[in-house]
Backbone as numpy.savetxt, mean C-alpha at the origin, in Angstrom:
# Nx Ny Nz CAx CAy CAz Cx Cy Cz
15.97 5.49 8.82 14.80 4.86 8.25 15.24 3.61 7.49
14.59 2.51 7.77 14.85 1.24 7.08 14.10 1.27 5.75
14.84 1.18 4.65 14.22 1.26 3.32 14.18 -0.09 2.61
14.37 -1.18 3.37 14.20 -2.49 2.74 12.74 -2.64 2.35
12.47 -3.40 1.28 11.08 -3.52 0.81 10.09 -3.94 1.91
10.45 -4.90 2.73 9.54 -5.34 3.80 9.27 -4.23 4.80
10.31 -3.47 5.16 10.15 -2.37 6.11 9.26 -1.28 5.54
9.41 -1.00 4.26 8.57 0.02 3.64 7.10 -0.41 3.66
6.84 -1.68 3.42 5.45 -2.18 3.49 4.92 -2.05 4.90
5.71 -2.40 5.89 5.26 -2.27 7.28 4.99 -0.80 7.64
5.87 0.09 7.16 5.69 1.52 7.40 4.37 2.01 6.76
4.11 1.57 5.54 2.88 1.96 4.87 1.65 1.47 5.64
1.66 0.22 6.06 0.51 -0.34 6.78 0.28 0.41 8.09
1.35 0.74 8.80 1.20 1.52 10.04 0.59 2.89 9.74
1.03 3.55 8.67 0.48 4.85 8.29 -0.98 4.71 7.85
-1.30 3.63 7.13 -2.68 3.37 6.71 -3.57 3.23 7.93
-3.14 2.44 8.89 -3.95 2.22 10.09 -4.12 3.50 10.90
-3.13 4.40 10.83 -3.22 5.69 11.52 -3.94 6.74 10.67
-4.28 6.38 9.44 -4.97 7.30 8.49 -4.11 8.54 8.21
-2.79 8.36 8.10 -1.85 9.45 7.84 -1.44 9.42 6.37
-2.18 10.16 5.54 -1.96 10.14 4.09 -0.54 10.55 3.71
0.00 11.60 4.31 1.35 12.04 3.95 2.37 10.94 4.23
2.26 10.28 5.36 3.17 9.19 5.70 2.98 8.01 4.75
1.75 7.75 4.37 1.49 6.68 3.41 2.18 6.96 2.09
2.11 8.19 1.61 2.66 8.54 0.31 4.19 8.52 0.33
4.81 8.75 1.49 6.28 8.69 1.58 6.81 7.28 1.34
5.95 6.29 1.44 6.37 4.91 1.23 6.53 4.57 -0.26
6.10 5.47 -1.15 6.06 5.16 -2.58 7.03 5.98 -3.39
7.44 5.42 -4.53 8.18 6.20 -5.53 7.14 6.82 -6.46
7.56 7.83 -7.21 6.63 8.57 -8.07 6.05 7.71 -9.18
6.71 6.60 -9.54 6.22 5.75 -10.62 5.42 4.55 -10.10
4.80 4.72 -8.95 3.96 3.70 -8.33 2.96 3.11 -9.32
2.85 1.79 -9.31 1.79 1.08 -10.03 1.17 0.14 -9.00
-0.15 0.22 -8.83 -0.76 -0.70 -7.88 -1.67 -1.66 -8.62
-1.67 -2.88 -8.10 -2.34 -4.00 -8.75 -3.37 -4.60 -7.80
-4.35 -5.24 -8.39 -5.35 -5.94 -7.60 -5.34 -7.41 -8.03
-5.40 -8.29 -7.06 -5.45 -9.73 -7.33 -6.82 -10.22 -6.93
-7.50 -10.87 -7.87 -8.81 -11.49 -7.60 -8.80 -12.87 -8.25
-8.81 -13.88 -7.42 -8.73 -15.24 -7.95 -7.40 -15.43 -8.66
-7.46 -15.76 -9.95 -6.23 -15.95 -10.72 -5.98 -14.78 -11.68
-6.61 -13.63 -11.40 -6.45 -12.45 -12.26 -5.68 -11.34 -11.55
-4.81 -10.68 -12.31 -4.05 -9.54 -11.83 -4.42 -8.35 -12.69
-4.88 -7.28 -12.05 -5.34 -6.10 -12.78 -4.53 -4.88 -12.36
-4.10 -4.11 -13.35 -3.42 -2.83 -13.13 -4.52 -1.85 -12.73
-4.53 -1.41 -11.47 -5.59 -0.55 -10.95 -5.29 0.93 -11.19
-4.03 1.31 -11.08 -3.70 2.72 -11.27 -2.21 2.96 -11.25
-1.85 4.19 -11.63 -0.43 4.56 -11.73 -0.21 5.96 -11.17
0.89 6.12 -10.45 1.29 7.43 -9.93 0.81 7.69 -8.51
1.64 8.40 -7.77 1.35 8.70 -6.37 0.12 9.58 -6.22
-0.03 10.58 -7.09 -1.18 11.48 -6.96 -2.50 10.74 -7.16
-2.54 9.88 -8.15 -3.76 9.09 -8.39 -4.03 8.16 -7.23
-2.97 7.54 -6.69 -3.15 6.64 -5.55 -3.65 7.41 -4.33
-3.08 8.58 -4.10 -3.50 9.40 -2.96 -5.00 9.72 -3.06
-5.45 10.11 -4.23 -6.87 10.42 -4.41 -7.73 9.19 -4.15
-7.31 8.05 -4.69 -8.08 6.82 -4.51 -8.14 6.42 -3.05
-6.99 6.43 -2.35 -6.97 5.96 -0.97 -7.67 6.95 -0.04
-7.59 8.24 -0.33 -8.30 9.23 0.48 -9.81 9.00 0.37
-10.28 8.73 -0.84 -11.70 8.43 -1.02 -12.11 7.16 -0.30
-11.26 6.16 -0.38 -11.53 4.90 0.31 -11.62 5.12 1.82
-10.68 5.86 2.38 -10.68 6.09 3.83 -11.87 6.93 4.28
-12.35 7.84 3.41 -13.58 8.58 3.74 -14.79 7.64 3.73
-14.82 6.74 2.77 -15.96 5.82 2.65 -15.94 4.72 3.70
-14.74 4.32 4.12 -14.59 3.23 5.09 -13.64 3.70 6.20
-14.11 4.60 7.07 -13.23 5.17 8.09 -12.71 4.15 9.11
-13.37 3.01 9.21 -12.92 1.98 10.15 -11.91 1.02 9.53
-11.50 1.26 8.29 -10.57 0.36 7.60 -9.27 0.20 8.37
-8.82 -1.05 8.48 -7.55 -1.36 9.13 -6.94 -2.53 8.38
-5.65 -2.66 8.50 -4.94 -3.76 7.86 -4.05 -4.43 8.89
-3.99 -5.74 8.84 -3.09 -6.51 9.68 -2.29 -7.42 8.77
-0.98 -7.31 8.83 -0.12 -8.17 8.03 -0.02 -9.53 8.70
-0.50 -10.55 8.02 -0.42 -11.92 8.54 0.93 -12.52 8.17
1.31 -12.36 6.89 2.63 -12.79 6.43 3.19 -11.72 5.52
4.50 -11.67 5.44 5.18 -10.77 4.53 6.44 -11.48 4.04
6.58 -11.55 2.72 7.73 -12.20 2.11 8.32 -11.25 1.08
9.64 -11.16 1.03 10.32 -10.28 0.07 11.35 -11.07 -0.71
11.37 -10.83 -2.01 12.38 -11.36 -2.90 12.86 -10.20 -3.75
14.05 -9.72 -3.45 14.53 -8.53 -4.14 13.59 -7.37 -3.86
13.17 -6.64 -4.90 12.29 -5.49 -4.69 10.81 -5.88 -4.58
10.49 -7.16 -4.75 9.11 -7.61 -4.74 8.70 -8.05 -3.35
7.55 -7.58 -2.91 7.03 -7.96 -1.60 5.62 -8.51 -1.78
5.38 -9.64 -1.16 4.06 -10.25 -1.17 3.56 -10.29 0.27
2.32 -9.86 0.46 1.74 -9.89 1.80 0.44 -10.64 1.79
0.09 -11.15 2.93 -1.23 -11.71 3.18 -1.78 -10.88 4.32
-2.90 -10.19 4.06 -3.48 -9.31 5.07 -4.71 -9.96 5.66
């Protein structure tokens, strides 16, 4: 398994598109923090794998047709930026 940051993001997106929650959660460490970017604002949306799992499961139930396509992916050290 390729554990470089970019590969982990690609693995997560593939699992997201397949709606495989267990595979999605394997992409994260237990101290996960997810952020939302809107305009010039960055918001801490949540913390922890369990909370993320609950949030994403609800999202996938509400939007079963949800899919993601990575347009660009850039990595600098452990930081990965994507454009979907």
